[in-house]
GROMACS .gro file of C-alpha atoms in nm:
model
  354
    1UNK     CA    1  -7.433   1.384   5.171
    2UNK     CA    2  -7.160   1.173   5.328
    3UNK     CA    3  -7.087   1.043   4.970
    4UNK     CA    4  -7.067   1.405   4.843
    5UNK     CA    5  -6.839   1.495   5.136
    6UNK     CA    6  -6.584   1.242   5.105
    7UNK     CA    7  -6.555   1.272   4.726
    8UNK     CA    8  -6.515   1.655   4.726
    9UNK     CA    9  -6.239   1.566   5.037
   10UNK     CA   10  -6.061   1.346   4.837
   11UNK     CA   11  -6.044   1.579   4.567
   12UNK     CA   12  -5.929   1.843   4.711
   13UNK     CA   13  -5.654   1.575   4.872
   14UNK     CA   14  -5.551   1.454   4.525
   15UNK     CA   15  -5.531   1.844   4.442
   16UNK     CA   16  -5.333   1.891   4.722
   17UNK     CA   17  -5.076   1.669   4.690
   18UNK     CA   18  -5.043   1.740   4.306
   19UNK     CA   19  -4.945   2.077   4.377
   20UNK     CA   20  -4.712   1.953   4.685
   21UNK     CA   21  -4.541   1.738   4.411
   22UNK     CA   22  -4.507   2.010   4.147
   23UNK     CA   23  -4.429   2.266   4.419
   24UNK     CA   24  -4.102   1.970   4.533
   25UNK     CA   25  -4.054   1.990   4.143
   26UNK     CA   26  -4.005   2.368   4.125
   27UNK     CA   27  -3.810   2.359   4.376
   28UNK     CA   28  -3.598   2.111   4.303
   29UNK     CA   29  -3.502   2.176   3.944
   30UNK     CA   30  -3.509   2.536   4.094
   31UNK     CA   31  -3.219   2.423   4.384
   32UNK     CA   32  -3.032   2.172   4.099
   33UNK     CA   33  -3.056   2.529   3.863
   34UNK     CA   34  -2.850   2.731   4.149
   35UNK     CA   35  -2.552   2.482   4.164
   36UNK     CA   36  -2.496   2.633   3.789
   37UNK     CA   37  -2.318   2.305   3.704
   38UNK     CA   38  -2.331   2.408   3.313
   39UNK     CA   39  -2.086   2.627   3.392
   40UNK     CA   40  -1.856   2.343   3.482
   41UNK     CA   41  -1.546   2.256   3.261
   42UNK     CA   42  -1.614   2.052   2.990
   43UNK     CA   43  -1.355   1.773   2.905
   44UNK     CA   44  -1.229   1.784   2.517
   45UNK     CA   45  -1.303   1.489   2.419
   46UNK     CA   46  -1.081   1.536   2.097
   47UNK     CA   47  -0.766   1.561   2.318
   48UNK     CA   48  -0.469   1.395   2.216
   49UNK     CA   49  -0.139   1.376   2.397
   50UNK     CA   50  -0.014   1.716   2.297
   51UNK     CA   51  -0.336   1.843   2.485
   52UNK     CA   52  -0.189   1.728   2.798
   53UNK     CA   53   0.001   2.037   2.960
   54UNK     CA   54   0.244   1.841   3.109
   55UNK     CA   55   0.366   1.663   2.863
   56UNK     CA   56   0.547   1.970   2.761
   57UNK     CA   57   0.756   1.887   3.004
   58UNK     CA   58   0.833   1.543   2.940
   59UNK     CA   59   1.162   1.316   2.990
   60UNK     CA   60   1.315   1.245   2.625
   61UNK     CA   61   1.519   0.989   2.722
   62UNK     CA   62   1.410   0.641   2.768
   63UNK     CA   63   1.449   0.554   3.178
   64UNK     CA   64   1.310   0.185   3.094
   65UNK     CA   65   1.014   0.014   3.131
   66UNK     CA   66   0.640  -0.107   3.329
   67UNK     CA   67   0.445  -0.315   3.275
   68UNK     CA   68   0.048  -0.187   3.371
   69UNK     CA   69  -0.166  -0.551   3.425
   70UNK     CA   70  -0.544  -0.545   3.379
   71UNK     CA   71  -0.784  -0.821   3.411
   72UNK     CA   72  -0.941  -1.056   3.135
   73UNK     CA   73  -1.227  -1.109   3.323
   74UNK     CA   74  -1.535  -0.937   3.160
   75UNK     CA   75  -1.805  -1.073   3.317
   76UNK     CA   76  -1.889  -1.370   3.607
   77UNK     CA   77  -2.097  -1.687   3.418
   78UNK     CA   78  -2.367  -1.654   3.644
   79UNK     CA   79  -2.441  -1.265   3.642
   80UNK     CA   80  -2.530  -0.958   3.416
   81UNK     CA   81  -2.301  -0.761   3.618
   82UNK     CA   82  -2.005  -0.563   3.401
   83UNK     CA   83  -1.636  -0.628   3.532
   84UNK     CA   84  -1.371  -0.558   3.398
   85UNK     CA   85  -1.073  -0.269   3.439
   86UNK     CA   86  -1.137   0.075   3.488
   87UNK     CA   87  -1.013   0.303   3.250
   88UNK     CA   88  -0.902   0.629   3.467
   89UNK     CA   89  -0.682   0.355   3.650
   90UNK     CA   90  -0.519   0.304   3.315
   91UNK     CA   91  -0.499   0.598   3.145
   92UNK     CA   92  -0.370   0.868   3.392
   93UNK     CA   93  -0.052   0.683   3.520
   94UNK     CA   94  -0.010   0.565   3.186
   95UNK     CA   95   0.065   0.923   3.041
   96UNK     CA   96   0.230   1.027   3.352
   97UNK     CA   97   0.486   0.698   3.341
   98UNK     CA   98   0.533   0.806   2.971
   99UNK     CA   99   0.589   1.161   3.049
  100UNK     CA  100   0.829   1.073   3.306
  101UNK     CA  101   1.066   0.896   3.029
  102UNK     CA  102   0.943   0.523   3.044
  103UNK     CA  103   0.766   0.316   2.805
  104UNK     CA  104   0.454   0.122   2.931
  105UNK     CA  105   0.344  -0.224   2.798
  106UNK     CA  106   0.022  -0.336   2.881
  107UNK     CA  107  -0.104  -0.707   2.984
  108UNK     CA  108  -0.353  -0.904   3.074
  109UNK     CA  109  -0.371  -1.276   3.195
  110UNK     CA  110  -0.526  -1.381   2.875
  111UNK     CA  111  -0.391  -1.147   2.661
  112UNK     CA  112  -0.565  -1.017   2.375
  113UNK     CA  113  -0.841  -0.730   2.385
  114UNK     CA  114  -0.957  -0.723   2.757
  115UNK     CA  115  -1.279  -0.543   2.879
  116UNK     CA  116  -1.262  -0.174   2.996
  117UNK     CA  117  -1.494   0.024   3.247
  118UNK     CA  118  -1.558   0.379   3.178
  119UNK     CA  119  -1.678   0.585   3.459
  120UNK     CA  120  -1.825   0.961   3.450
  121UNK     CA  121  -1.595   1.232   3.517
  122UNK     CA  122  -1.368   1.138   3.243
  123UNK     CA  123  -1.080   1.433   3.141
  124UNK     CA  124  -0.852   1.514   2.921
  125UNK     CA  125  -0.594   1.225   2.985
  126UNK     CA  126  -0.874   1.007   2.931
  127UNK     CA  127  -0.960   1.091   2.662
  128UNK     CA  128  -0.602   1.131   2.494
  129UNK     CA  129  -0.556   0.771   2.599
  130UNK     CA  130  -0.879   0.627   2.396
  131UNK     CA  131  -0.800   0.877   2.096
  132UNK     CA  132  -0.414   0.762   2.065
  133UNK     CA  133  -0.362   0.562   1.822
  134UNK     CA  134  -0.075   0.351   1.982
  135UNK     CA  135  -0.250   0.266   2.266
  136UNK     CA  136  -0.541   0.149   2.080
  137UNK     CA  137  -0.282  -0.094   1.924
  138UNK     CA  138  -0.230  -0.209   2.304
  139UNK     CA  139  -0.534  -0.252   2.427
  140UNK     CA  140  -0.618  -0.453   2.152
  141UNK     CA  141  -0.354  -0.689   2.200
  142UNK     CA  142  -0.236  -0.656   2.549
  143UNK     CA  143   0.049  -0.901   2.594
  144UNK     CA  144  -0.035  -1.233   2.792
  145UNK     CA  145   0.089  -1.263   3.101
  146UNK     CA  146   0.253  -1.570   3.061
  147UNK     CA  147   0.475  -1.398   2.749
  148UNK     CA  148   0.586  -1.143   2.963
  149UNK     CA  149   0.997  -1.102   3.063
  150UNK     CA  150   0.982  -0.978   3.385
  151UNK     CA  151   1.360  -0.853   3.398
  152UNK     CA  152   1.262  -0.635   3.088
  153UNK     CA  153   1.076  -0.397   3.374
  154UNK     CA  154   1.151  -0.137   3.651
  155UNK     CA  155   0.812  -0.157   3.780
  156UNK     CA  156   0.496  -0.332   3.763
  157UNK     CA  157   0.156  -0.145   3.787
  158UNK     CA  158  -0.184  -0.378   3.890
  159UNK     CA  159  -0.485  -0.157   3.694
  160UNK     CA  160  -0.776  -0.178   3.917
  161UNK     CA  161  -1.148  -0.329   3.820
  162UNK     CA  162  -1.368  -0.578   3.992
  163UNK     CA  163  -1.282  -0.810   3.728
  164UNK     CA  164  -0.926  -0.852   3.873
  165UNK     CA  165  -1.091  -1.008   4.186
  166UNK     CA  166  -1.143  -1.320   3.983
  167UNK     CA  167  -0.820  -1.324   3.784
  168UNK     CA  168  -0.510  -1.196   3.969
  169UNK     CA  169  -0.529  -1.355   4.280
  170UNK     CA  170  -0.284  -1.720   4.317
  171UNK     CA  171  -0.224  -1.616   3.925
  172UNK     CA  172   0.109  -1.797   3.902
  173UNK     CA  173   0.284  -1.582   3.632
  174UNK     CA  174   0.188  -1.236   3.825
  175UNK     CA  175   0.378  -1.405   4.125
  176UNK     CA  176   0.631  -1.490   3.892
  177UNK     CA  177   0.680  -1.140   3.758
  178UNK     CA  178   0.636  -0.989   4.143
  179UNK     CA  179   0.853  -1.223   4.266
  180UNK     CA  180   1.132  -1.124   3.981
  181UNK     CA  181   1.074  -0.740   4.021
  182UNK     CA  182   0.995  -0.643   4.402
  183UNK     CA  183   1.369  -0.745   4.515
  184UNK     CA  184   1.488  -0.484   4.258
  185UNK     CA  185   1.215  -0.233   4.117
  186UNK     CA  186   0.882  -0.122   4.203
  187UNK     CA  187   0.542  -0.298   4.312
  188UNK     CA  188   0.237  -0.082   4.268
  189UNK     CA  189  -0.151  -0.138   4.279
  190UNK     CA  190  -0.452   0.106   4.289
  191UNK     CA  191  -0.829   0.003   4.423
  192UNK     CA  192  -0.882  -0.299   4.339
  193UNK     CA  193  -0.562  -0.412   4.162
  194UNK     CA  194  -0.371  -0.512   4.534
  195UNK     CA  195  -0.595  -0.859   4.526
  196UNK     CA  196  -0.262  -0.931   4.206
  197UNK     CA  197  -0.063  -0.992   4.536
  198UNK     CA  198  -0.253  -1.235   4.708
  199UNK     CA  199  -0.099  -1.564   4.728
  200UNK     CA  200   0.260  -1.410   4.618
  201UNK     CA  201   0.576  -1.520   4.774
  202UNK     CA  202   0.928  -1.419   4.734
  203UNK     CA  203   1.241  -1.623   4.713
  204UNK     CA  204   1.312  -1.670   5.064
  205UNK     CA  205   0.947  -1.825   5.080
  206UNK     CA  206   0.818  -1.530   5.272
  207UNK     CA  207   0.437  -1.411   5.181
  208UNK     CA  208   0.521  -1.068   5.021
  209UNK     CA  209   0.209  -0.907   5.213
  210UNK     CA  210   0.361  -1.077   5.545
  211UNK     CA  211   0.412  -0.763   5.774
  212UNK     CA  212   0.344  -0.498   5.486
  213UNK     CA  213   0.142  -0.204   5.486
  214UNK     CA  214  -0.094  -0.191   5.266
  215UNK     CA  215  -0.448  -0.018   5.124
  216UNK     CA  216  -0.726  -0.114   4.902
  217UNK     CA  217  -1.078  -0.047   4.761
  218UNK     CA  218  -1.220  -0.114   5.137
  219UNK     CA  219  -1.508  -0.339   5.282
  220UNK     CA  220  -1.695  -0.032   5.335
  221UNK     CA  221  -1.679   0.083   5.001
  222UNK     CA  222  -1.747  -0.179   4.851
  223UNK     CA  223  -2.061  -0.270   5.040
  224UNK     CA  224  -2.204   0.071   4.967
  225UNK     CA  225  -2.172   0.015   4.584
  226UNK     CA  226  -2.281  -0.376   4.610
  227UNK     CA  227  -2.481  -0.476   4.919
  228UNK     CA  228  -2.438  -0.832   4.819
  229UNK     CA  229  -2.017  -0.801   4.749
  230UNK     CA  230  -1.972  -1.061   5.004
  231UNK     CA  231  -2.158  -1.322   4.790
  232UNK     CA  232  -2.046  -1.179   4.451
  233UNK     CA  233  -1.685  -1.169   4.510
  234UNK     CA  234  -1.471  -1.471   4.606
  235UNK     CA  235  -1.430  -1.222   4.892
  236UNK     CA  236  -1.379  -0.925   5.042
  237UNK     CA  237  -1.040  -0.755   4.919
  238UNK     CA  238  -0.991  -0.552   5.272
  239UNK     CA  239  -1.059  -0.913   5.443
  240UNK     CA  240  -0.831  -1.093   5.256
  241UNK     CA  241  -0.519  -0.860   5.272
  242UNK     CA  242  -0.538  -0.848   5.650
  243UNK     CA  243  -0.598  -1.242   5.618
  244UNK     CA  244  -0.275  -1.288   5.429
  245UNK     CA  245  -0.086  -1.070   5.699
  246UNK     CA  246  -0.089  -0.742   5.597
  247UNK     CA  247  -0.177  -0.424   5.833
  248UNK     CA  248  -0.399  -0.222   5.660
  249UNK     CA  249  -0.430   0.134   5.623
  250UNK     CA  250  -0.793   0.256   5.606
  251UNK     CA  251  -0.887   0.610   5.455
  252UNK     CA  252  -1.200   0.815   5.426
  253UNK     CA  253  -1.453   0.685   5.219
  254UNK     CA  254  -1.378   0.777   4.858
  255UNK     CA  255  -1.095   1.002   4.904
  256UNK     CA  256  -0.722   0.965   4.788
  257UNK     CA  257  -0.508   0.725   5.021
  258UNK     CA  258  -0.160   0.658   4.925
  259UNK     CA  259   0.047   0.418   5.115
  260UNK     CA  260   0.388   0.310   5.088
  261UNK     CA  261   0.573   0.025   5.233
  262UNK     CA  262   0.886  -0.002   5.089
  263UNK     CA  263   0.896  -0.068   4.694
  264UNK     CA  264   0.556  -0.138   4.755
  265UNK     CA  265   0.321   0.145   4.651
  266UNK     CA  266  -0.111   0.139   4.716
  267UNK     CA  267  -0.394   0.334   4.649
  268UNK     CA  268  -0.745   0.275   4.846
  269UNK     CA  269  -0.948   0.393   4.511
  270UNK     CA  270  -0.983   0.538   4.178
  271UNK     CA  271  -0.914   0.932   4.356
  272UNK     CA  272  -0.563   0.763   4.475
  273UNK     CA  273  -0.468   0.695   4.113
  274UNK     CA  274  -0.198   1.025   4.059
  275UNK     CA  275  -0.102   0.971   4.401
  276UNK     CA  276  -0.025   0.611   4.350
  277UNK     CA  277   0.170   0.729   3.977
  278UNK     CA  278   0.363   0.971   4.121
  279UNK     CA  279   0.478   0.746   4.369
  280UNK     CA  280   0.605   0.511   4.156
  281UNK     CA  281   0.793   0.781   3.972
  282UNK     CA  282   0.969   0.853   4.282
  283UNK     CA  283   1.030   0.559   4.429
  284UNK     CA  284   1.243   0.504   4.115
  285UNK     CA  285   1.442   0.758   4.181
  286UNK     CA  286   1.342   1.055   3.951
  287UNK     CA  287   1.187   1.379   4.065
  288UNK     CA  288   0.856   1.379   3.849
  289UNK     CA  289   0.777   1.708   3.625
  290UNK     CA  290   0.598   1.970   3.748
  291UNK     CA  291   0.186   1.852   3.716
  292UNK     CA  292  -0.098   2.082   3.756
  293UNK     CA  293  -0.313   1.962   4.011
  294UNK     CA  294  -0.691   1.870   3.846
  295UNK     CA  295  -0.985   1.988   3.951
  296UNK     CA  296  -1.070   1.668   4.101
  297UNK     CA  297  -0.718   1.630   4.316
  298UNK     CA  298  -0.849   1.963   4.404
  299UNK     CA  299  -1.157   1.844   4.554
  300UNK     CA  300  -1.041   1.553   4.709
  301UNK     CA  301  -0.811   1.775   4.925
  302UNK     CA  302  -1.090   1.956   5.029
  303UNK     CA  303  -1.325   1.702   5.124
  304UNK     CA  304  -1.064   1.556   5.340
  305UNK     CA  305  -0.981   1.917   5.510
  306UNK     CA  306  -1.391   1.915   5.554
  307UNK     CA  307  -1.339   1.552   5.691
  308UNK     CA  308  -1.028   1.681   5.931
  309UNK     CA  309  -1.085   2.031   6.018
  310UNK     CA  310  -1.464   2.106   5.948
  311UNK     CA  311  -1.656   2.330   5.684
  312UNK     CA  312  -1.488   2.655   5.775
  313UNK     CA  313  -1.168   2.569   5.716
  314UNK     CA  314  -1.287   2.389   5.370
  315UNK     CA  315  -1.476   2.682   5.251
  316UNK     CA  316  -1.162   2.860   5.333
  317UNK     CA  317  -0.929   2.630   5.126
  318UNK     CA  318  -1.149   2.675   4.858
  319UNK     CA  319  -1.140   3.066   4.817
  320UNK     CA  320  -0.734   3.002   4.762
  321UNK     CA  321  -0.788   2.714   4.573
  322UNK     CA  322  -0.760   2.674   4.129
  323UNK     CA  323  -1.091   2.576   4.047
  324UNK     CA  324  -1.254   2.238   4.196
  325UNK     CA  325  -1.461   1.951   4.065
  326UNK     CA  326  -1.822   2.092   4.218
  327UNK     CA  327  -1.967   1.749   4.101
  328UNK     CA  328  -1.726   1.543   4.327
  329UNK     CA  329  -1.813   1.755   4.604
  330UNK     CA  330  -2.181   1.687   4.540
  331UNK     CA  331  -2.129   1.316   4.490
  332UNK     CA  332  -1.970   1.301   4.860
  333UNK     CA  333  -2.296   1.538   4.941
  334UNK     CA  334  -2.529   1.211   4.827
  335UNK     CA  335  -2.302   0.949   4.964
  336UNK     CA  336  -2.360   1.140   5.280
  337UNK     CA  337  -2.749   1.191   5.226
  338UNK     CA  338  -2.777   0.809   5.177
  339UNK     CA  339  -2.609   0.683   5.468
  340UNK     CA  340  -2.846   0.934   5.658
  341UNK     CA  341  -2.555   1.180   5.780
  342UNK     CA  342  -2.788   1.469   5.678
  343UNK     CA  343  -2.606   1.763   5.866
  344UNK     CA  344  -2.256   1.696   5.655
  345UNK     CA  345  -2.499   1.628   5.327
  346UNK     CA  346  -2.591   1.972   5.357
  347UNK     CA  347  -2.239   2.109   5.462
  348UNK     CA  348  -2.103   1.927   5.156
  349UNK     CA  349  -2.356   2.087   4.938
  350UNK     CA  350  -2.269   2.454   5.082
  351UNK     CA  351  -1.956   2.358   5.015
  352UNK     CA  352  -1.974   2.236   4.660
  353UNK     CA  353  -2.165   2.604   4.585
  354UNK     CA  354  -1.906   2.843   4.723
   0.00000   0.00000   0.00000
């Protein structure tokens, strides 16, 4: 009988928690069903540069030129992990440098075809940049860095990627080319792309990062993409700034930061990338054309009003917002979930669902 007992007891346990696993099923295609995220803009993945609505606007005459730097590094000899640049670091600034009246060359320190990084959330721009025809002619033969006449630029633009953690830093013709244009023009770098000034001193001698303010793809983010960074990378990027004398400025996790020391322009991550552009454009002197802001500038402003003033005021923002990027919003939800900050996991997701 005790036999008969615990066998009907463990099926009825087994039935149990089969239901309690379809019933989490239900109710969780049920809950992903209710965030109607088919409804979402689609990107047109056909766009070209006349797709672009601001470059109706854009400056006919040529202001001069930047030069945008990726890496060359594709991938570390000892690991399966994929480096290279990121694309959305690439493409937006370069159509907003273009519609702002200046031509953009773009090099890498080998030169040649270097690796790019596609992430998700890819729009319009994006798109416009890997259907132009032009640009595929630059990306396939980006010009070395050793080739390139630094007095030829207004600006120079470091493209971030974790492959540039291996390849711009102590790279003696990127010093050469910041040490030509920072006296005169424009030093920018977005995420990643700040470890090009490491090592880079001007003509007095003086460390360029000496005293400056400065941002970057942080220690924290890092670590929550790649537990192991600290082994991985030659180092930590935030680490190594402050090491070579800069004060850095920290933002929210994820979330546009734009500082600006200076001719020196930074961006913390890939959602600081139009910040960083438009800074550039500006610190050159021009007023930039009138830009719509995306759907994902859109979110990032109100994630940090959630971060800063609470949901209220978020949910708030929202109802007088232009439509937002609800998967952002949801991404920030998950980042939130998995560092076990459950209360603003399930703000952000009331959030995302206004």
């Amino acid at each position: 009988m005790n036999g008969r007992r615990y066998l009907k007891w463990a099926g009825w346990s087994v039935a149990t928690l089969l239901g309690l696993c379809a019933l989490l099923f239900v109710a969780g295609w049920a809950y992903i069903d209710s965030l109607d995220l088919e409804r979402e803009p689609k990107a047109n993945i056909h766009a070209t540069a006349n797709d672009l609505p601001f470059m109706a606007h854009r400056i006919t005459e040529t202001r001069g030129r930047i030069l945008a730097v990726v890496t060359s590094t594709h991938q570390r000899a000892d690991s399966k992990r994929k480096l290279g640049y990121e694309l959305t670091e690439l493409s937006r600034p370069y159509w907003w440098f273009v519609a702002n009246g200046y031509q953009v060359d773009i090099a890498s320190p080998l030169g040649g075809e270097p690796t790019m990084v596609l992430d998700d959330g890819l729009t319009d721009a994006d798109y416009a940049f890997l259907n132009d025809a032009q640009v595929k002619q630059k990306l396939r033969q980006t010009i070395p860095l050793s080739a390139v006449q630094p007095e030829r630029y207004a600006a120079v633009y470091f493209v971030g990627g974790k492959g540039t953690m291996f390849d711009f830093p102590h790279h003696p013709d990127i010093q050469r080319i910041v040490r030509d244009i920072y006296p005169r023009g424009v030093v920018a770098a977005v995420c990643h792309g700040p470890a090009a000034l490491i090592g880079v001193t001007l003509e007095n001698g003086e460390p360029l990062l000496r005293g400056r303010q400065i941002t970057s793809f942080t220690n924290e983010e890092e670590l929550f993409l790649i537990k192991d960074a600290a082994e991985f990378f030659p180092f930590l990027l935030q680490d190594k700034l402050v090491a070579e004398g800069a004060t850095f400025q920290q933002g929210p996790l994820y979330l546009n930061n734009l500082v600006i020391d200076g001719r020196l322009i930074t961006g913390q991550n890939p959602w600081s990338t139009w910040a960083v552009a438009e800074a550039v454009i500006e610190a050159l002197g021009h007023q930039p054309i009138a830009r719509a802001t995306t759907p994902e500038e859109i979110s990032v402003q109100l994630l940090l009003t959630f971060k800063r003033e609470g949901l209220s005021a978020a949910i708030q923002q929202k109802s007088v917002s232009p439509q937002s990027d609800k998967m952002l919003i949801l991404m920030h939800a998950v980042v939130a979930g998995m560092q076990w900050r459950l209360q603003e996991a399930y703000q952000l997701q009331q959030l995302a669902r206004q």
